[in-house]
mmCIF file of N, CA and C in Angstrom:
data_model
loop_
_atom_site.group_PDB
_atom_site.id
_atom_site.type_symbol
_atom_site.label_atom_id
_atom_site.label_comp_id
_atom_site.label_asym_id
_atom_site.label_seq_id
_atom_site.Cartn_x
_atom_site.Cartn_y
_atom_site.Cartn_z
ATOM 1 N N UNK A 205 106.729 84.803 150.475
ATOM 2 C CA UNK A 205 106.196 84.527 151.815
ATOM 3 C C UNK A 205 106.458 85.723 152.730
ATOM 4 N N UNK A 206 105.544 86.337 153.366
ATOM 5 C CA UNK A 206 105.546 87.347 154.027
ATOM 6 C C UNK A 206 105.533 86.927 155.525
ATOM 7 N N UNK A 207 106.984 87.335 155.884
ATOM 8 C CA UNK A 207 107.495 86.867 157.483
ATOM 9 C C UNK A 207 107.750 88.491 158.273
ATOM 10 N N UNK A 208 107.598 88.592 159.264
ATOM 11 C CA UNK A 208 107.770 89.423 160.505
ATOM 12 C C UNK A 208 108.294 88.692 161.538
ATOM 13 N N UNK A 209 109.582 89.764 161.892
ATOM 14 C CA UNK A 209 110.827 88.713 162.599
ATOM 15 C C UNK A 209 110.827 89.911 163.662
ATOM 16 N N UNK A 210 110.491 89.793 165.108
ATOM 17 C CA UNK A 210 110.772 90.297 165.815
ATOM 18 C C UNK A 210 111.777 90.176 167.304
ATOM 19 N N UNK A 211 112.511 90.776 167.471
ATOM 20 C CA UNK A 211 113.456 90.830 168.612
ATOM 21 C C UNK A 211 113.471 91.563 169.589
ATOM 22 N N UNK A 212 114.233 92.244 170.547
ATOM 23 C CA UNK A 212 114.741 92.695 171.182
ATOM 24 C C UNK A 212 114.202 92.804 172.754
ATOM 25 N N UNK A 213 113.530 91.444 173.004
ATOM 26 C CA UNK A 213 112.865 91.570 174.375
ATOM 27 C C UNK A 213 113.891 90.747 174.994
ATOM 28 N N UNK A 214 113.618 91.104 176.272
ATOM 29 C CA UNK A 214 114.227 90.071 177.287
ATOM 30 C C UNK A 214 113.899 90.881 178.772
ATOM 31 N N UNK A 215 114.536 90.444 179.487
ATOM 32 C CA UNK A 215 114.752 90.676 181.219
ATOM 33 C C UNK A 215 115.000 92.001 181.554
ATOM 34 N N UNK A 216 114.321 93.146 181.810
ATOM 35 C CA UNK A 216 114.883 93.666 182.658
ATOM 36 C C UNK A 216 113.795 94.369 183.925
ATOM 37 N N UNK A 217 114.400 95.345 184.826
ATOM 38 C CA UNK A 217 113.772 95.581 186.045
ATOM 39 C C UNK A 217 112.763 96.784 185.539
ATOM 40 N N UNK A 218 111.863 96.780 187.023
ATOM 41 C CA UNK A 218 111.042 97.875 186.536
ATOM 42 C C UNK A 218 111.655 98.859 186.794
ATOM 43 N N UNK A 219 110.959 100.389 185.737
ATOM 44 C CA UNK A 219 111.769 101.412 185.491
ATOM 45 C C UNK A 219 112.885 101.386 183.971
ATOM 46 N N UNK A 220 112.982 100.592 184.001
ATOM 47 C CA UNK A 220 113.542 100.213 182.592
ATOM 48 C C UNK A 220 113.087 100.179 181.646
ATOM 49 N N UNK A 221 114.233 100.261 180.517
ATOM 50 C CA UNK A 221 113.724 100.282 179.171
ATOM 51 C C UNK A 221 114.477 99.100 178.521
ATOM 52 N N UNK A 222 112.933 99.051 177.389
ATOM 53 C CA UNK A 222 113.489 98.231 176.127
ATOM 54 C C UNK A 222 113.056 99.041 175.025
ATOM 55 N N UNK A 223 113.823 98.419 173.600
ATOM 56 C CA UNK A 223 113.416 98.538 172.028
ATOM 57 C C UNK A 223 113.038 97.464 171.585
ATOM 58 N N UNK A 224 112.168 96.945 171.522
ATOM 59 C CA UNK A 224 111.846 96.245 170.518
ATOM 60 C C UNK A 224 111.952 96.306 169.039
ATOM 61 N N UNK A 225 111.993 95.911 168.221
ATOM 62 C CA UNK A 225 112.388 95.710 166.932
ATOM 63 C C UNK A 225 111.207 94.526 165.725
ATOM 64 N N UNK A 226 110.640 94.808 164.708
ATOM 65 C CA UNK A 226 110.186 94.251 163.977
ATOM 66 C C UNK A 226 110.716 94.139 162.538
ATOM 67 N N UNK A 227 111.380 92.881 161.716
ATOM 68 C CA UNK A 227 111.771 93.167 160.119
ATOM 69 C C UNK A 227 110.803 92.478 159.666
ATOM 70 N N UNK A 228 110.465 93.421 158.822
ATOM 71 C CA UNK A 228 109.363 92.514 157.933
ATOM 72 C C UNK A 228 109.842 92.166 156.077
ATOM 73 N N UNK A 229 109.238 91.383 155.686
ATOM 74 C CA UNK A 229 110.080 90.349 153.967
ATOM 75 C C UNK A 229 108.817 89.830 153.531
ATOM 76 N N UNK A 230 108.730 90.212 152.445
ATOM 77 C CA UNK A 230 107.647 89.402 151.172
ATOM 78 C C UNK A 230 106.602 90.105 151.454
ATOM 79 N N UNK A 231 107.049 91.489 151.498
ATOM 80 C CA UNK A 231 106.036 92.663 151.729
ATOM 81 C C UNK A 231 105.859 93.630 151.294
ATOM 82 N N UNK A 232 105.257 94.480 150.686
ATOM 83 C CA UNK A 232 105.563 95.920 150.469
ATOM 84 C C UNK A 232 105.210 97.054 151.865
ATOM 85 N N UNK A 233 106.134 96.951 152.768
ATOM 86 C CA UNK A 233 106.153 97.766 154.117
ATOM 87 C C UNK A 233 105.019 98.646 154.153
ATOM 88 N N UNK A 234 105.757 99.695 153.097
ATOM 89 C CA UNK A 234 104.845 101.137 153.434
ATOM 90 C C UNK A 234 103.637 101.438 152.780
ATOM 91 N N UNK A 235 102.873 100.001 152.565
ATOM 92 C CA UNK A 235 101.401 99.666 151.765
ATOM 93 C C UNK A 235 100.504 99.126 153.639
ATOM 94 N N UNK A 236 101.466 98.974 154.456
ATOM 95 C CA UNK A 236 100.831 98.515 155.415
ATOM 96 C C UNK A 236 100.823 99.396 156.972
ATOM 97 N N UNK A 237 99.757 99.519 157.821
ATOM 98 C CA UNK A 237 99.338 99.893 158.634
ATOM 99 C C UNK A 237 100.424 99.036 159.877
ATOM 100 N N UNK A 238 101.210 99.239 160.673
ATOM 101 C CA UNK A 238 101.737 98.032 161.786
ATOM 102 C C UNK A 238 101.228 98.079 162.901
ATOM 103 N N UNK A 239 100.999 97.204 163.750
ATOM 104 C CA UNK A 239 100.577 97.177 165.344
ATOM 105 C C UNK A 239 101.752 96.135 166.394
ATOM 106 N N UNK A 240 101.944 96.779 167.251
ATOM 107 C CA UNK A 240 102.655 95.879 168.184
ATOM 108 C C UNK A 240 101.276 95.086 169.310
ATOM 109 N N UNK A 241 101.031 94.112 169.616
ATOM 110 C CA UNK A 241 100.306 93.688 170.300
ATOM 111 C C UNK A 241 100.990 92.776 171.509
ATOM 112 N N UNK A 242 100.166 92.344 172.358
ATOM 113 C CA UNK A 242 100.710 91.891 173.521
ATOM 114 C C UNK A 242 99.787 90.749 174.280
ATOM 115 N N UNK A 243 100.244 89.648 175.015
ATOM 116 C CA UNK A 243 100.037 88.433 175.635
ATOM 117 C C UNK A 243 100.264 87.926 176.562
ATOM 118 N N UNK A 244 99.814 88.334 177.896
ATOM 119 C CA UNK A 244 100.330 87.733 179.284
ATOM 120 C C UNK A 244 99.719 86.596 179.336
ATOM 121 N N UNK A 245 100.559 85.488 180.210
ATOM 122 C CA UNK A 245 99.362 83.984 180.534
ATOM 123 C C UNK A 245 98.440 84.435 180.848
ATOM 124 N N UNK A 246 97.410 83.402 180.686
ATOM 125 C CA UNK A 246 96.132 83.585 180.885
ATOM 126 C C UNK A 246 95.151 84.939 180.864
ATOM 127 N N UNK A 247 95.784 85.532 180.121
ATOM 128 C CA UNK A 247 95.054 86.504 179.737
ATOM 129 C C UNK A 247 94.539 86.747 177.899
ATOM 130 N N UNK A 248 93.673 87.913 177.601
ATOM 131 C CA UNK A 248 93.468 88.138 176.192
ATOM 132 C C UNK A 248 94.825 88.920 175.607
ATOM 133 N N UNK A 249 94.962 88.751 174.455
ATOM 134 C CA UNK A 249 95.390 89.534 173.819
ATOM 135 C C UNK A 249 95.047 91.125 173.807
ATOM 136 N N UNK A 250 96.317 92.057 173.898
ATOM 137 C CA UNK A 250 95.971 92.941 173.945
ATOM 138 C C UNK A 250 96.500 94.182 172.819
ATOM 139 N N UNK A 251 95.741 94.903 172.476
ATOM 140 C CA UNK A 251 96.893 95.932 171.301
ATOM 141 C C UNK A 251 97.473 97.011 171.816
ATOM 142 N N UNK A 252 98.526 97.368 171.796
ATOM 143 C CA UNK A 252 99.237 98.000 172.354
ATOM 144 C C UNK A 252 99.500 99.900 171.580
ATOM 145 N N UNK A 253 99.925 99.336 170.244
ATOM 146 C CA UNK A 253 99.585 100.572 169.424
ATOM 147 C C UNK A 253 100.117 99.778 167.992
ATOM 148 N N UNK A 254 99.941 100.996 167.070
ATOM 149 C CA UNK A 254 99.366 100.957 166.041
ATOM 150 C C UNK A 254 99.731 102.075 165.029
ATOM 151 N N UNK A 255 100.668 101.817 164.210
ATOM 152 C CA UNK A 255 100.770 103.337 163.230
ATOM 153 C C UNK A 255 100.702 103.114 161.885
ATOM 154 N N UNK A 256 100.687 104.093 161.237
ATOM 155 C CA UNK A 256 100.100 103.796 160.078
ATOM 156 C C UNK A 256 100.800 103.871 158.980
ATOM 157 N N UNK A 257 101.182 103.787 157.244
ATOM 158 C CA UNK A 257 101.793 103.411 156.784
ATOM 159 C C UNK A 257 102.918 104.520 156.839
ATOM 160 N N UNK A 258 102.690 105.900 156.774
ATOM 161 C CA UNK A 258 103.655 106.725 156.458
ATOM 162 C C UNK A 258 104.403 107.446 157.924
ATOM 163 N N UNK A 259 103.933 106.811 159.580
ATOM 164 C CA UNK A 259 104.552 107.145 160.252
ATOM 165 C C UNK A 259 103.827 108.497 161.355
ATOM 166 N N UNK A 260 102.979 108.925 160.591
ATOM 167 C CA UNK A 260 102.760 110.209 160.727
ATOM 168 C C UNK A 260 101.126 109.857 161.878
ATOM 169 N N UNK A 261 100.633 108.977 161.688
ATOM 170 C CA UNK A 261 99.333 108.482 162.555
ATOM 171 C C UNK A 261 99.993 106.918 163.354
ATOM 172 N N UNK A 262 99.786 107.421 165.141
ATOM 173 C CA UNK A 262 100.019 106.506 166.054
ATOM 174 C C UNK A 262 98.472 106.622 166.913
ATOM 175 N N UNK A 263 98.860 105.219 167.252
ATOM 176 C CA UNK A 263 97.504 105.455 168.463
ATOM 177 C C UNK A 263 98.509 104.083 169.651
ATOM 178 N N UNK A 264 98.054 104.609 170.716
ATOM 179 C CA UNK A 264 98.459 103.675 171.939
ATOM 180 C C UNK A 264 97.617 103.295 172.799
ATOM 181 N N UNK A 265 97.107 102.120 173.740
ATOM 182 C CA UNK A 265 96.820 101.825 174.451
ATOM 183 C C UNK A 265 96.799 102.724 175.467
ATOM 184 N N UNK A 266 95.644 102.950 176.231
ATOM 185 C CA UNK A 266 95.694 103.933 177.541
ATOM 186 C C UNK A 266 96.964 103.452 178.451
ATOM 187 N N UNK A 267 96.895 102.183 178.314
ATOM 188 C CA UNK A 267 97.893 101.410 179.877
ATOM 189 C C UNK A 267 99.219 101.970 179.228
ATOM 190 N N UNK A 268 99.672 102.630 178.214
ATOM 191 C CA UNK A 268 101.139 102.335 177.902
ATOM 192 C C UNK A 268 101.296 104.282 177.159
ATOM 193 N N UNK A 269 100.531 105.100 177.420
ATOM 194 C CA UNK A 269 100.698 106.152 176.619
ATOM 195 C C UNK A 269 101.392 106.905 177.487
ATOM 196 N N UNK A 270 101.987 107.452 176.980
ATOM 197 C CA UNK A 270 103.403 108.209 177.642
ATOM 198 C C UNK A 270 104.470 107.134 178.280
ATOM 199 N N UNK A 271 104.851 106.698 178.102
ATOM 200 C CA UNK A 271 105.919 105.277 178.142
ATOM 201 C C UNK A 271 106.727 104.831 177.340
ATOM 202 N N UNK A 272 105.501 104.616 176.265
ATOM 203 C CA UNK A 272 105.152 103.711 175.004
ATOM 204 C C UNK A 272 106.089 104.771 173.578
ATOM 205 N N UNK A 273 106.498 104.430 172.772
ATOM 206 C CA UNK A 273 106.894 105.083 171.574
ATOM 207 C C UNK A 273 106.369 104.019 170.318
ATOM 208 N N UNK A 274 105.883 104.058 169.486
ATOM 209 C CA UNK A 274 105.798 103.337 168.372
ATOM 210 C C UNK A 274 106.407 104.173 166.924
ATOM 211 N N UNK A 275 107.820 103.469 166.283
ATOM 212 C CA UNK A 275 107.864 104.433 165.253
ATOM 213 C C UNK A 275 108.424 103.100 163.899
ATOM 214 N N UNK A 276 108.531 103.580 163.000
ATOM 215 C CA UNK A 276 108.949 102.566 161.664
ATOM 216 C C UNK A 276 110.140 103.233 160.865
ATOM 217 N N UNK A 277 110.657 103.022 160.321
ATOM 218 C CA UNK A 277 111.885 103.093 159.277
ATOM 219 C C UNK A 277 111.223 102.238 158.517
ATOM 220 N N UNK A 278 110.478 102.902 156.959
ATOM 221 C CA UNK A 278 109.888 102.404 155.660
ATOM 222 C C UNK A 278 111.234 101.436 155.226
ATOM 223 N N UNK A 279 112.033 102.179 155.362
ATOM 224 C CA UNK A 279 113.603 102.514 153.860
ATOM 225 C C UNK A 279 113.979 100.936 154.271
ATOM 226 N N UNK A 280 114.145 100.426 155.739
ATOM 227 C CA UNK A 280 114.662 99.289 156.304
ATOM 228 C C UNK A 280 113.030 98.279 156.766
ATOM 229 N N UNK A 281 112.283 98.478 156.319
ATOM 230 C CA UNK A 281 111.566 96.959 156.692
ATOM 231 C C UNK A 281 111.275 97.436 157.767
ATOM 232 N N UNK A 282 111.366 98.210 158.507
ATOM 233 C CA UNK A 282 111.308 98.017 160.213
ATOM 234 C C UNK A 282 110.393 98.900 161.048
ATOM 235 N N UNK A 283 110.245 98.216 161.552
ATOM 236 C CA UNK A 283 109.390 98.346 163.193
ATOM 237 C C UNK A 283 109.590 98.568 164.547
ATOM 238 N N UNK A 284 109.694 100.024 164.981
ATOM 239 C CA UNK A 284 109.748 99.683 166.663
ATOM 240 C C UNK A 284 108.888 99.532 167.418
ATOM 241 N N UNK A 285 109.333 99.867 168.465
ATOM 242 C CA UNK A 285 108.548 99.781 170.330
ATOM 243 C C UNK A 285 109.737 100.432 170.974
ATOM 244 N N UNK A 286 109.536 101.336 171.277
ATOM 245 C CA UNK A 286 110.697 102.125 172.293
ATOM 246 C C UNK A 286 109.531 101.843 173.731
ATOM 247 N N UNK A 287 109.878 101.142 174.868
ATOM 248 C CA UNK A 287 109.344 101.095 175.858
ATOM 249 C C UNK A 287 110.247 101.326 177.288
ATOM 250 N N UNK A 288 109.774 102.456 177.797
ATOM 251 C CA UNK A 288 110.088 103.030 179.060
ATOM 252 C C UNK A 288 109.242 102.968 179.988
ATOM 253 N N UNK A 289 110.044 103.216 181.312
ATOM 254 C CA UNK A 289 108.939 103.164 182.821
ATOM 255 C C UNK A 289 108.258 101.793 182.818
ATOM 256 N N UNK A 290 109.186 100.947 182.494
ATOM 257 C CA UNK A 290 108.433 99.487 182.062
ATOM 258 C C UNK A 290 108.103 99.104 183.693
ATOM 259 N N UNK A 291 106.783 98.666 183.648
ATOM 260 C CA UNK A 291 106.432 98.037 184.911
ATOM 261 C C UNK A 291 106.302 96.622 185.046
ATOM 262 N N UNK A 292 106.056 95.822 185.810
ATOM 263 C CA UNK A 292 105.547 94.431 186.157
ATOM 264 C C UNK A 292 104.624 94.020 185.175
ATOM 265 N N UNK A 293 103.504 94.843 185.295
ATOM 266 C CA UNK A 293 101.914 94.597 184.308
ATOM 267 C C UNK A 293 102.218 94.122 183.039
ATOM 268 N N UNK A 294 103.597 94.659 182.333
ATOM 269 C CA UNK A 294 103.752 94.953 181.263
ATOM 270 C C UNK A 294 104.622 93.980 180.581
ATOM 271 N N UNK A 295 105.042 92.673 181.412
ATOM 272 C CA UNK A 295 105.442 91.293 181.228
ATOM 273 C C UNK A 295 104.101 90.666 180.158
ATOM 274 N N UNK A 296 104.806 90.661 179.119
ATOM 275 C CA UNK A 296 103.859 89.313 178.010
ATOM 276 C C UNK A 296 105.020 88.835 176.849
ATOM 277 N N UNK A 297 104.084 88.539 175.813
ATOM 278 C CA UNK A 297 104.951 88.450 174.505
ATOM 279 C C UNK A 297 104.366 89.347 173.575
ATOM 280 N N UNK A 298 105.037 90.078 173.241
ATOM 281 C CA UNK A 298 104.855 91.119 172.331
ATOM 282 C C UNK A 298 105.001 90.570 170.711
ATOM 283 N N UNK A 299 104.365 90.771 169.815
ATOM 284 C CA UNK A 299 103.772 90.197 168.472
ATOM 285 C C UNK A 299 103.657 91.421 167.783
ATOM 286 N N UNK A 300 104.551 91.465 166.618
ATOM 287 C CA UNK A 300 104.113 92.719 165.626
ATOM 288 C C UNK A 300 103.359 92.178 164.581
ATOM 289 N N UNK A 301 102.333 92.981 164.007
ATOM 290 C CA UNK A 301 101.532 92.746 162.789
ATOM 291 C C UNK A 301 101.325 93.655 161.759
ATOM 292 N N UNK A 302 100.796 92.946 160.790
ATOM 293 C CA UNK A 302 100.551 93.996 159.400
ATOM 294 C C UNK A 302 99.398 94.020 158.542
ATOM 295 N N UNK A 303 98.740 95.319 158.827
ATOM 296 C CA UNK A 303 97.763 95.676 158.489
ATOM 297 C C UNK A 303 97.559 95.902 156.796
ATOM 298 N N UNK A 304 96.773 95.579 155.481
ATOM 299 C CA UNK A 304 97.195 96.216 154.182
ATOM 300 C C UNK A 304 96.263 97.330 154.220
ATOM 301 N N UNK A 305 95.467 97.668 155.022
ATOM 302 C CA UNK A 305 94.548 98.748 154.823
ATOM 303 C C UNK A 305 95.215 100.475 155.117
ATOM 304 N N UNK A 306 96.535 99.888 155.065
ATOM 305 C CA UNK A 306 97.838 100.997 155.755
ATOM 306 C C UNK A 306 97.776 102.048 156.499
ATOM 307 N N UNK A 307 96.090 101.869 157.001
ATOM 308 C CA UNK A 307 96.133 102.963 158.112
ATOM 309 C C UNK A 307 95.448 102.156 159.437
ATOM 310 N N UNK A 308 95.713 102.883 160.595
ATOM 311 C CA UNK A 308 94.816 101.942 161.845
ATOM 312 C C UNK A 308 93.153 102.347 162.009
ATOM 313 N N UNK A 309 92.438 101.105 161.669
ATOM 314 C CA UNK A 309 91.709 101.112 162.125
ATOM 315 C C UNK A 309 90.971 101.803 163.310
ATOM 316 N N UNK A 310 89.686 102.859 163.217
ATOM 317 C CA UNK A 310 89.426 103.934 164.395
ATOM 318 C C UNK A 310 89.170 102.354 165.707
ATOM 319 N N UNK A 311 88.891 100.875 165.329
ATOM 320 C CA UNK A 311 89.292 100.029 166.663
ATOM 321 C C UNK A 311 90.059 99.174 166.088
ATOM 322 N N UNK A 312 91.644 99.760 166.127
ATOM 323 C CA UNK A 312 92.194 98.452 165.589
ATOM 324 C C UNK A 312 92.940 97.850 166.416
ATOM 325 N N UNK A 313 92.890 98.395 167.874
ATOM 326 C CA UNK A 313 92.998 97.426 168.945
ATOM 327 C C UNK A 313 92.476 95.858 168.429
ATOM 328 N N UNK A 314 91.093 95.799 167.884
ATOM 329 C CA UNK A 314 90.060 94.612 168.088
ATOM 330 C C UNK A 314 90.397 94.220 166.354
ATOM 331 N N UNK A 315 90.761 94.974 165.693
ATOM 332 C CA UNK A 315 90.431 94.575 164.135
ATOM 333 C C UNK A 315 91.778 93.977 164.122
ATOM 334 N N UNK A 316 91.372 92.972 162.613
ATOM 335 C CA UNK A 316 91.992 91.669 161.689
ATOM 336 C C UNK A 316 92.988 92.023 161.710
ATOM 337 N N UNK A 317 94.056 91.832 161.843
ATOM 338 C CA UNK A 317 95.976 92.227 161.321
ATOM 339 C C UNK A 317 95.681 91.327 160.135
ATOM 340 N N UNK A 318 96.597 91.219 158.858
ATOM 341 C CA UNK A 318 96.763 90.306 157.852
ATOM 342 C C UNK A 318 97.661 89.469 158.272
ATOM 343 N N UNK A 319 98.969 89.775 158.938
ATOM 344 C CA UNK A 319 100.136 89.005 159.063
ATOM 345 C C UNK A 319 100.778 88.949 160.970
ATOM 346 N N UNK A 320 101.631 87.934 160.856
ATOM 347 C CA UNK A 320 101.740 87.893 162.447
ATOM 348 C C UNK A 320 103.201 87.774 163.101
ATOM 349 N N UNK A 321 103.946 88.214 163.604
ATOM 350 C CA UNK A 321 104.913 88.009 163.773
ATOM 351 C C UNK A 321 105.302 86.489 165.142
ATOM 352 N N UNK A 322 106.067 85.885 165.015
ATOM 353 C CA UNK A 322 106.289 85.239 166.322
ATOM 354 C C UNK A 322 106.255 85.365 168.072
ATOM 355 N N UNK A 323 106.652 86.617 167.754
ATOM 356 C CA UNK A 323 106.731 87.190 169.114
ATOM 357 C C UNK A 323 108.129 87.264 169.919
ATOM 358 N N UNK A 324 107.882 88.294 170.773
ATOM 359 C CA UNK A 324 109.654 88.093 171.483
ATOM 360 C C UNK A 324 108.987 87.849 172.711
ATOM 361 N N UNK A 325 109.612 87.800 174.069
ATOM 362 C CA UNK A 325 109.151 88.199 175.440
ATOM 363 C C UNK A 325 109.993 88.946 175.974
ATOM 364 N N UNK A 326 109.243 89.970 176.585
ATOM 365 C CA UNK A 326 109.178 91.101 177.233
ATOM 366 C C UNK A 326 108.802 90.254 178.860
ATOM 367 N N UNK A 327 110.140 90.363 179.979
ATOM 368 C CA UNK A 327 109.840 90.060 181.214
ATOM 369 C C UNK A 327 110.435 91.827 182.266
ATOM 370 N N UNK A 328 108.974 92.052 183.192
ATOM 371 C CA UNK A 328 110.030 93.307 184.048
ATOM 372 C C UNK A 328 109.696 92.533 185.347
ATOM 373 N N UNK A 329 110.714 92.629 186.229
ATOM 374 C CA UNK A 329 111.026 92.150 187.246
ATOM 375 C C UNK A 329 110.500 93.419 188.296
ATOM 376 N N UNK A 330 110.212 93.020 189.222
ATOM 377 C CA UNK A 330 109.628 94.341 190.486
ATOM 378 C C UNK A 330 111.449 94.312 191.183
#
């Protein structure tokens, strides 16, 4: 069973930073493409970024580039989000996913993930 366990959100102010964190199990990691995506109420889903199996190809969301870090550790299962200059806007639940086509999609903002993580929440306070 292929699970994605993500952590490391919570509370803090704007100007701040978080890491987020993704482990992924019942997978072969570095066969897969990852995306961090994102969910404010009442709003769409949004993709945030996106890298590809070996680390070396990222793509980010305009709203989050230069802020934003997306990187992986193959060796450990894992997934980040290094997020700085965190603003208000940028309150949702953040959801990591896994792509098997192990690279990102030229729109993989909009394209299929295979797998889904739970999500953490990400709150920035003004």
């Amino acid at each position: 069973e292929v699970q994605l366990v993500e952590s490391g959100g919570g509370l803090v102010q704007a100007g701040g930073s978080l890491r987020l964190s993704c482990t992924a199990s019942g997978l072969t990691f570095d066969d897969y493409a990852m995306g961090w995506f994102r969910q404010a109420p009442g709003k769409e889903r949004e993709g945030v970024s996106c890298i590809g199996w070996s680390g070396s190809s990222t793509y980010y969301a305009d709203s989050v580039k230069g802020r934003f870090t997306i990187s992986r550790d193959n060796a450990k299962n894992t997934l980040y989000l290094q997020m700085n200059s965190l603003k208000p806007e940028d309150t949702a639940m953040y959801y990591c996913a896994a792509e098997d086509r192990g690279y990102c999609h030229i729109r993989w903002a909009s394209s299929p993930f295979d797998y889904w993580g739970q999500g953490t929440q990400v709150t920035v306070s003004s």
